[in-house]
Short mmCIF file of C-alpha atoms in Angstrom, two decimals:
data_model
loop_
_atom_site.label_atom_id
_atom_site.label_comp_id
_atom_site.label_asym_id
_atom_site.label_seq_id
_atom_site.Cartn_x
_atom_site.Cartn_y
_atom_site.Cartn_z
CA UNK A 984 36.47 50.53 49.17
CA UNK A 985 35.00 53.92 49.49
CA UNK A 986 34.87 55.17 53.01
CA UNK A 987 33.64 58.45 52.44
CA UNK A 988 31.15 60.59 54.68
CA UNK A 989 27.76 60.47 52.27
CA UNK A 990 25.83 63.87 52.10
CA UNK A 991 21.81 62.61 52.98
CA UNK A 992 18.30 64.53 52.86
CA UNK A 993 15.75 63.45 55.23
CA UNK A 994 12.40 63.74 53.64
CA UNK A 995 9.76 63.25 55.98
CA UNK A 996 9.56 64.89 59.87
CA UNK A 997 6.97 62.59 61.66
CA UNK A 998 8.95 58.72 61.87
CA UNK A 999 12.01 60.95 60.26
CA UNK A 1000 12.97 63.14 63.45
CA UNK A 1001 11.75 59.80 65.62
CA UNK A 1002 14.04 57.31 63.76
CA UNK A 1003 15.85 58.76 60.77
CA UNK A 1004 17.71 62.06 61.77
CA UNK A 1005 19.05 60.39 64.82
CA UNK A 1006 20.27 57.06 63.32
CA UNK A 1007 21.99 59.32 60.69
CA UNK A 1008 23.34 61.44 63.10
CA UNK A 1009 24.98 58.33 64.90
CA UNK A 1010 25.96 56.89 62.02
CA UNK A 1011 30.08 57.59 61.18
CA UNK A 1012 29.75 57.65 57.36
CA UNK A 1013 25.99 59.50 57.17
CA UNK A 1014 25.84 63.52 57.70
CA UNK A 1015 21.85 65.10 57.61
CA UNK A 1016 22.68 68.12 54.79
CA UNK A 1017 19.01 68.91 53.88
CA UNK A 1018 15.77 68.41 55.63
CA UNK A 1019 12.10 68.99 53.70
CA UNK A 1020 8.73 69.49 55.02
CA UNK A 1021 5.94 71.57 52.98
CA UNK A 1022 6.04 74.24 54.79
CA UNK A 1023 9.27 76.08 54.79
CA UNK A 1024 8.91 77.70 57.77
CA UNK A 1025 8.68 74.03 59.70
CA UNK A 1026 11.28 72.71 57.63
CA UNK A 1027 13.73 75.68 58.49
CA UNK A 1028 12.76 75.24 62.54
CA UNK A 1029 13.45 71.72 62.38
CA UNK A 1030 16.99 72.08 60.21
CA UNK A 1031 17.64 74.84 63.67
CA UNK A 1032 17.03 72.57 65.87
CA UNK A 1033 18.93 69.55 64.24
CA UNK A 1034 21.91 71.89 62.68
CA UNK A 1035 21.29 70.73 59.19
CA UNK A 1036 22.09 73.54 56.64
CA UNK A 1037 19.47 73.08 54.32
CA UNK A 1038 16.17 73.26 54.89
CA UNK A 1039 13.34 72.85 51.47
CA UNK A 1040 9.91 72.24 51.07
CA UNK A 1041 10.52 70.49 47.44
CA UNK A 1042 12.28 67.46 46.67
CA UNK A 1043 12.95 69.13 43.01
CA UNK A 1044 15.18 71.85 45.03
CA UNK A 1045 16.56 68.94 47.68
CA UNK A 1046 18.33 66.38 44.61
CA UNK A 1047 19.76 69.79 43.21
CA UNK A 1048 21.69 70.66 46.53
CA UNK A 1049 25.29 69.33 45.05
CA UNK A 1050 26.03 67.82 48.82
CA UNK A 1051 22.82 65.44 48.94
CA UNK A 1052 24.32 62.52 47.63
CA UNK A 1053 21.52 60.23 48.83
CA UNK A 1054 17.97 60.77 50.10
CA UNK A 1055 15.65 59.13 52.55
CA UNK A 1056 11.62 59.05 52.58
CA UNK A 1057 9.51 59.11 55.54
CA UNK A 1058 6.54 60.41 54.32
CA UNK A 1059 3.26 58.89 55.00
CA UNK A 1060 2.77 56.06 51.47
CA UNK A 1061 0.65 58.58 48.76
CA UNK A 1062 3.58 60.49 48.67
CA UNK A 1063 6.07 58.03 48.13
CA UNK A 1064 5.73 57.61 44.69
CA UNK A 1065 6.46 61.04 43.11
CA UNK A 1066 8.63 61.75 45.62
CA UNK A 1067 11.08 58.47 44.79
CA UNK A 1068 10.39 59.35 40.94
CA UNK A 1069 12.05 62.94 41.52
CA UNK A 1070 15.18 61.26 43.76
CA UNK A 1071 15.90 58.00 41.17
CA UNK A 1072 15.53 60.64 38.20
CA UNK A 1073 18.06 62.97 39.84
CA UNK A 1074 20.33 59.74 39.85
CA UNK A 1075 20.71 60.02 43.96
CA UNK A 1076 20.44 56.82 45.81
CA UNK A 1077 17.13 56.34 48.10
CA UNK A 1078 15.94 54.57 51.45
CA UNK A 1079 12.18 54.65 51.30
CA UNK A 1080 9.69 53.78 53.99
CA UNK A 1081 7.38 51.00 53.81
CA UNK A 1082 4.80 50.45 52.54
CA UNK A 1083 7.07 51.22 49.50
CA UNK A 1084 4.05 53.07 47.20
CA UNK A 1085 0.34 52.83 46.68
CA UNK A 1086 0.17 49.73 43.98
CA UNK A 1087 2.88 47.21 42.75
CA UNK A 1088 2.94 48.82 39.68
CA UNK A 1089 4.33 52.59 41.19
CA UNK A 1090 6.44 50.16 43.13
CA UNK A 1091 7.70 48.54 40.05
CA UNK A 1092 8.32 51.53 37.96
CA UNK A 1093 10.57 52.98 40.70
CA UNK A 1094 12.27 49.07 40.89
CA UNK A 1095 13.23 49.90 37.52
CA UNK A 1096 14.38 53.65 38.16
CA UNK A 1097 16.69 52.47 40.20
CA UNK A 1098 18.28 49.42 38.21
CA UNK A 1099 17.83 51.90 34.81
CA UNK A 1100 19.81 54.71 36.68
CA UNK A 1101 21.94 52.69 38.77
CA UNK A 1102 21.39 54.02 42.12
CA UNK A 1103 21.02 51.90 45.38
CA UNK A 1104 17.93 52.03 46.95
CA UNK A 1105 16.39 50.22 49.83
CA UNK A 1106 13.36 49.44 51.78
CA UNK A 1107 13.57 49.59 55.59
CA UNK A 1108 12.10 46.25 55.91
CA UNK A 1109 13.95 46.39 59.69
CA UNK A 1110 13.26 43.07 60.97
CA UNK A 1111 16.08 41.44 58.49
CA UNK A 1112 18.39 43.44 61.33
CA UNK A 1113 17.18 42.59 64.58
CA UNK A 1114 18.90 39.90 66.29
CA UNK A 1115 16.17 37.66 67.61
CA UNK A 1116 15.15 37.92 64.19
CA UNK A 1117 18.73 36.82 62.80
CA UNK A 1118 18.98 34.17 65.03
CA UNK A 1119 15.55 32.79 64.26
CA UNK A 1120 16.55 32.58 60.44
CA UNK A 1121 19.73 31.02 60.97
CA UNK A 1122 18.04 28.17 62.90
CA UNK A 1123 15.59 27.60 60.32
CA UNK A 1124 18.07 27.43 57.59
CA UNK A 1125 20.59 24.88 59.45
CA UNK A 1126 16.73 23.01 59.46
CA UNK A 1127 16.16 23.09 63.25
CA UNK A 1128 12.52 22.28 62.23
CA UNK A 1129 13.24 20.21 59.35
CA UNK A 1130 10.81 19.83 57.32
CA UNK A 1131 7.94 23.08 57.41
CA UNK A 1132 4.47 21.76 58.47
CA UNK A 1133 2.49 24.77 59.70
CA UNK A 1134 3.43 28.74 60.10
CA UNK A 1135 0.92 31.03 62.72
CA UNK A 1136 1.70 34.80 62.82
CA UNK A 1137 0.03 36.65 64.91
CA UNK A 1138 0.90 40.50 65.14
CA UNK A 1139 -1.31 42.43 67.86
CA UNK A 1140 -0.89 46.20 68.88
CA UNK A 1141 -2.85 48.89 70.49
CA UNK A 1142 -1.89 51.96 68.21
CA UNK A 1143 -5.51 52.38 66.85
CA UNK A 1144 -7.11 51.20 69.98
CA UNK A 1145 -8.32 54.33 71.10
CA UNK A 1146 -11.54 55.60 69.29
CA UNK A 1147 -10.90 59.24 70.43
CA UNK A 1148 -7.87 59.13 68.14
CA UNK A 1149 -8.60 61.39 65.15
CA UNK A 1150 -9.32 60.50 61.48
CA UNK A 1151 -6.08 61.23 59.37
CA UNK A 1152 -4.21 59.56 56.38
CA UNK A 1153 -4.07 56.22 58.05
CA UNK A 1154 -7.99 56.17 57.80
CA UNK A 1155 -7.78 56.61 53.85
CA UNK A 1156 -7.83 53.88 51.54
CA UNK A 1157 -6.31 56.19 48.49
CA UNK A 1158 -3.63 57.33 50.63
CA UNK A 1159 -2.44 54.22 52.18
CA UNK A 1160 -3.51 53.65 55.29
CA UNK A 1161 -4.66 50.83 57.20
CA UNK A 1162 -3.58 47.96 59.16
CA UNK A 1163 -2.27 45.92 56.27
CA UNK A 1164 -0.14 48.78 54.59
CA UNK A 1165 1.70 50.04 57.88
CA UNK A 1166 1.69 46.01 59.71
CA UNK A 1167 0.94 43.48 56.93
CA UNK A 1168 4.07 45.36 54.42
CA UNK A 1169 6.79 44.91 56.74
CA UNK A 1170 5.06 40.83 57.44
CA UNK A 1171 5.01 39.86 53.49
CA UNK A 1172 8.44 40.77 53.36
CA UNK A 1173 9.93 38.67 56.29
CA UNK A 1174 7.76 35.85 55.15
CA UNK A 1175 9.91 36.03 51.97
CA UNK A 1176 12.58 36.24 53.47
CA UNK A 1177 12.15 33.54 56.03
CA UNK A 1178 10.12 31.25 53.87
CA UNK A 1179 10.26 31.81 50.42
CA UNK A 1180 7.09 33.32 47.94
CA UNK A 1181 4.12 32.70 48.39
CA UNK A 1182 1.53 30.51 45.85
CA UNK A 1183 -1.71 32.23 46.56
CA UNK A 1184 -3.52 33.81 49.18
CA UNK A 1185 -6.50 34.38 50.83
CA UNK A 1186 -7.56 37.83 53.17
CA UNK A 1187 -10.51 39.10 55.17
CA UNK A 1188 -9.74 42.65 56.14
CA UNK A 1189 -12.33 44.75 58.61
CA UNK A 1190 -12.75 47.80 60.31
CA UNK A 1191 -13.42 47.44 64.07
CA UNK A 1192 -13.53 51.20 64.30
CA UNK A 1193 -15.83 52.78 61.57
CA UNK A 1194 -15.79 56.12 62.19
CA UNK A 1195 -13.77 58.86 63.77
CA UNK A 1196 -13.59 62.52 64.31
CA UNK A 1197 -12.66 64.65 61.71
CA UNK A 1198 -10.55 67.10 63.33
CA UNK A 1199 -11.40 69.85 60.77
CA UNK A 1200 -15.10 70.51 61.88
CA UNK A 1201 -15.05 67.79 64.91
CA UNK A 1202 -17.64 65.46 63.05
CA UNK A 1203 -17.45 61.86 62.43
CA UNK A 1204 -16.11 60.41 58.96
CA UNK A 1205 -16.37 56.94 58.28
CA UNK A 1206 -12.70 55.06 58.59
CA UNK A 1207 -11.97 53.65 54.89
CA UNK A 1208 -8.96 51.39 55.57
CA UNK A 1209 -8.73 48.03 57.54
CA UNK A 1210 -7.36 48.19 61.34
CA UNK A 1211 -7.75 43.79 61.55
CA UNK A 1212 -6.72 41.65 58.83
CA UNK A 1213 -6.82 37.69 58.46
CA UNK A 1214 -4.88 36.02 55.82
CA UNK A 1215 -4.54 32.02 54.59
CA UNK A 1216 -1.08 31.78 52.99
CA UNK A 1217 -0.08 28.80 51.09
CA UNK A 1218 3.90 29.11 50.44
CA UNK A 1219 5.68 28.25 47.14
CA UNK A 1220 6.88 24.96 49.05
CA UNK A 1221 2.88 23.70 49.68
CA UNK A 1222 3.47 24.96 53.45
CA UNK A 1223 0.43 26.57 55.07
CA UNK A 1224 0.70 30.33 56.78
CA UNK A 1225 -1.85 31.83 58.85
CA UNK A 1226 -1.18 35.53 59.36
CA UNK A 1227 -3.55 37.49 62.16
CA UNK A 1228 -2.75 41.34 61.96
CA UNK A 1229 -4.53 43.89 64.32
CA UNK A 1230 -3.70 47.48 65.40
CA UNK A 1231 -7.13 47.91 67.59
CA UNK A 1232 -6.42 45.30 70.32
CA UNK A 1233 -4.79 45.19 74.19
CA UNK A 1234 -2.64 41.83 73.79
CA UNK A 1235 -0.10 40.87 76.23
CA UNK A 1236 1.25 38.60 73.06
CA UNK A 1237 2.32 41.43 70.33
CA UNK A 1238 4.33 39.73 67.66
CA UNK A 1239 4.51 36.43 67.39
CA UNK A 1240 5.84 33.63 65.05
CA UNK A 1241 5.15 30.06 65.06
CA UNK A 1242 7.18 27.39 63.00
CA UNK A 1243 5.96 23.76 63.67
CA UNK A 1244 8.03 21.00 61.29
CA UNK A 1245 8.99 17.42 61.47
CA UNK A 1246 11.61 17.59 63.59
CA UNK A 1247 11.06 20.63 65.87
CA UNK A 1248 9.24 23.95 66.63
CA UNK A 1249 10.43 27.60 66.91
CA UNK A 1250 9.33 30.01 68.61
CA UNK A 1251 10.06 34.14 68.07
CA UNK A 1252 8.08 36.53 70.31
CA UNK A 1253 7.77 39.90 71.95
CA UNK A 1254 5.63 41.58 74.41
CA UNK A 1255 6.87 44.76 74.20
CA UNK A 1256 4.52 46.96 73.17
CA UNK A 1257 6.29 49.77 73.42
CA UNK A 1258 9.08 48.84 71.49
CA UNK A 1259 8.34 46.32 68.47
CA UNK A 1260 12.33 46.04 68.16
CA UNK A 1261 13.72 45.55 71.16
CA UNK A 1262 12.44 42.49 73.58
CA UNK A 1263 12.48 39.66 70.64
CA UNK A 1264 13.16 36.33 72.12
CA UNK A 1265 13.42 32.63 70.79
CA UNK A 1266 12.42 29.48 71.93
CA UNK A 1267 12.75 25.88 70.55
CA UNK A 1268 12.55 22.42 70.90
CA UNK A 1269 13.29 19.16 69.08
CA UNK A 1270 10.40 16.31 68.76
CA UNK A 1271 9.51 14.98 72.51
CA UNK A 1272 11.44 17.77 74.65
CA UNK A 1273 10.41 20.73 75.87
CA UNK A 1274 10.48 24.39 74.22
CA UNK A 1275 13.29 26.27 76.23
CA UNK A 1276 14.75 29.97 75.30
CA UNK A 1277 17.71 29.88 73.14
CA UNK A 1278 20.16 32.44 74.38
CA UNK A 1279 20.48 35.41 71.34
CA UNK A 1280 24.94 34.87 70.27
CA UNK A 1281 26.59 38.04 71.37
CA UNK A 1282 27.67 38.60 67.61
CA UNK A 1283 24.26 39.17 66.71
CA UNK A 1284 23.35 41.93 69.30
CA UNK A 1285 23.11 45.25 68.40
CA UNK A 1286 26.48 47.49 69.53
CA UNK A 1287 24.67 50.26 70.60
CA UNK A 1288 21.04 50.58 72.23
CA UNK A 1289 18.88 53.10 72.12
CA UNK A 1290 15.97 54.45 73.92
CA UNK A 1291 13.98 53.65 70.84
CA UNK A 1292 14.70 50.44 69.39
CA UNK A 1293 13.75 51.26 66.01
CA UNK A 1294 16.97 53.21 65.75
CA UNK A 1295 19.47 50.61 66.32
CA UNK A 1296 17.93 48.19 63.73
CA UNK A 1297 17.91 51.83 61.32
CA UNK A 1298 21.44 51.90 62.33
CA UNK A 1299 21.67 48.32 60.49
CA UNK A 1300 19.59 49.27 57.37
CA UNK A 1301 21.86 52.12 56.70
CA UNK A 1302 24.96 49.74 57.09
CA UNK A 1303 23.33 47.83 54.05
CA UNK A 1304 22.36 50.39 52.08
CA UNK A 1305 26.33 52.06 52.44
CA UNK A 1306 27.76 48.78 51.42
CA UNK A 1307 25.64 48.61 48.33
CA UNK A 1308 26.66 52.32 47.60
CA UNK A 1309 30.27 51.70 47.95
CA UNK A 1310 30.10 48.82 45.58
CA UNK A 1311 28.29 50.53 43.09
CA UNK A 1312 25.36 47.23 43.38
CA UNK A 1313 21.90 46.34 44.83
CA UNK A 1314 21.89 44.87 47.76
CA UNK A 1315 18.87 43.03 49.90
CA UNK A 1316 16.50 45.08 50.90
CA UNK A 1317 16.15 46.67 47.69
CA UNK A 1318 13.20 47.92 45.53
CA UNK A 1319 12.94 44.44 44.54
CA UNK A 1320 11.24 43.11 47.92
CA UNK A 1321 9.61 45.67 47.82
CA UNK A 1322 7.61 45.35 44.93
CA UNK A 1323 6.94 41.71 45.99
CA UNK A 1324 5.52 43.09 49.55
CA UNK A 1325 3.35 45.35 47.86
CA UNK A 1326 1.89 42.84 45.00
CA UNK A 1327 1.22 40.69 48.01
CA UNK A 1328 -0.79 43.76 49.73
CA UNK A 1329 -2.80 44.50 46.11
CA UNK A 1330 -3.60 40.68 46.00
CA UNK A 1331 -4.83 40.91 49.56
CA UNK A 1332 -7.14 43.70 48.49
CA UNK A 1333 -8.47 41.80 45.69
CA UNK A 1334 -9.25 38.18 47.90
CA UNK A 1335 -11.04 40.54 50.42
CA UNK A 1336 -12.99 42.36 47.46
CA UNK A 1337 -13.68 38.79 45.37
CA UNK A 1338 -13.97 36.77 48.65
CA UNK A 1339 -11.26 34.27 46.84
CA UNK A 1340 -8.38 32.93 47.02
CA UNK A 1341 -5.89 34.41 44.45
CA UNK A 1342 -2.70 33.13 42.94
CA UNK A 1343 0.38 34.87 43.57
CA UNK A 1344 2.72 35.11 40.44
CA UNK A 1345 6.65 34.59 40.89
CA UNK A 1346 8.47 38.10 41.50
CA UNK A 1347 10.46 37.89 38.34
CA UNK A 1348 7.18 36.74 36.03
CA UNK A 1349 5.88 40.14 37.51
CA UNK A 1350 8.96 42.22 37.09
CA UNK A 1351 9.02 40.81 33.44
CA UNK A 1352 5.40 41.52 32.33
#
């Protein structure tokens, strides 16, 4: 199997210096060889400051660079399109950001990129590589719970609490923003993963903050994009899902998940705020006893911590996406999930807009129409 050191551009310098650079960096099979940002002169300070050689402000010049073998995309989501387009065209392989682009139907084109060119690309859908998480999805598949009776999510943060914050791209409906892209993308795809597709759906998305300052002439400008969102899930399986998403509230419960079946109930939870990685814990119990923590197996902790937790489960992502590059094959993550996260995201646009509940298609009906 190929062991090699892979040559990688980081494409994006917000989350990308936060997350990406650095779990790169202390990765022993990545190496940072370009960095972009639009303006050239940022993009050469930051490649300074990091030591990376190359330093563009176009993705056309950053797949030509003979050492970028592979190429990751921060970017905030109405970028992520064009930008994937240019890397899966250039036949280099891809980690993109969620939410993956700004309809199913970018997302799908790019699904197809990939397979057409036969390049590995994945979605840091993170959770899949946190160890609470793990251990949560083992239980439910040796069927702790037995059989599924009722699923509550409830996912509560404070990041667009403040109302002094300014208006940006997050406040733009044609550029991705809101609650449900940035939250809601990364819960549609551990639903799938955890339990299965969905049938249909129903959401109720609002804005508890309408307005904010426009920091080019300091005047209000009325928010576009959803900071709470309610959804009704019915899964594949007839199970019900209630999902509760907020970025505007103080909760000392952040992220929680709820499994209640004939047999038992588990429990997965954090209240770290500052950290939605680290701090997961799980709890369960069997019919008639009560719920006590189940201790996290040593073999699923991370092997390294960092001050940031979203760079150990990076750390993991990577791992995946390397083993799917070495043999020369999609692996999970992929462009596929995330096509089916962001049909599920269009569909909860169009309940909200209809005030209906709408059936979900299977993800290879859609990837065949």
């Amino acid at each position: 199997m190929n062991q090699n050191v892979i040559g990688v551009a980081v494409v994006g310098t917000g989350f990308g210096q936060k997350v990406h650079i650095p779990g790169f960096n202390a990765h022993p099979r990545t190496e940072v060889v370009a960095v972009y940002h639009r303006d050239i002169h940022q993009a050469q300070a930051i490649a300074n400051a990091h030591n990376i050689p190359h330093a563009c402000n176009s993705v056309a010049d950053i797949v030509k660079l003979p050492k970028v073998q592979a190429v990751s995309i921060s970017t905030p989501p109405f970028l992520h399109y064009e930008m994937a387009k240019t890397v899966l065209q250039a036949g280099k392989h891809l980690l993109l950001e969620k939410p993956t682009t700004l309809n199913a139907d970018e997302a799908k084109e790019l699904y197809n990129l990939a397979t057409v060119n036969k390049v590995t690309a994945v979605v840091d859908f993170e959770f899949r590589f946190v160890p609470g998480w793990q251990l949560f999805a083992e239980l439910l598949t040796s069927g702790y719970v037995g059989n599924k009776r009722l699923i509550k999510i409830d996912w509560f943060g404070s990041s667009r609490a403040d109302t002094s914050r300014p208006w940006n791209w997050y406040s733009s409906q044609e550029k991705g923003g809101g609650a449900l892209g940035s939250l809601g993308s990364h819960a549609f795809d551990y639903i799938y993963w955890l339990f299965g597709s969905v049938r249909r759906l129903s959401a109720y998305l609002s804005t508890a903050i309408p307005n904010r300052i426009d920091p080019s002439n300091g005047q209000l400008k009325p928010v576009e994009t959803d900071d709470n969102c309610l959804l009704s899930l019915e899964l594949a399986d007839g199970t019900p899902c209630q999902l509760n998403i907020s970025a505007v509230v103080h909760a000392p419960r952040t992220h929680w998940v709820e499994v209640y079946g004939d047999r038992g109930t588990l429990v997965l939870g954090s209240e770290n705020q500052k950290d939605y990685i680290h701090g997961f814990r799980v709890w369960g119990s069997q019919v008639g006893q009560p719920l006590a923590e189940i201790e996290i197996p040593q073999q699923l902790m991370f092997t390294q911590n960092f001050t940031d937790g979203r760079i150990s489960a990076f750390i993991r992502v990577v791992d995946q996406w390397l083993q799917g590059i070495d043999q020369q094959q999609s692996i999970v993550p992929s462009l596929r999930e995330g096509v089916y996260s962001q049909l599920l995201m269009d569909l909860s646009h169009q309940s909200h807009q209809t005030s209906s509940w709408v059936d979900v298609p299977s993800l290879d009906t859609y990837l065949e129409n």
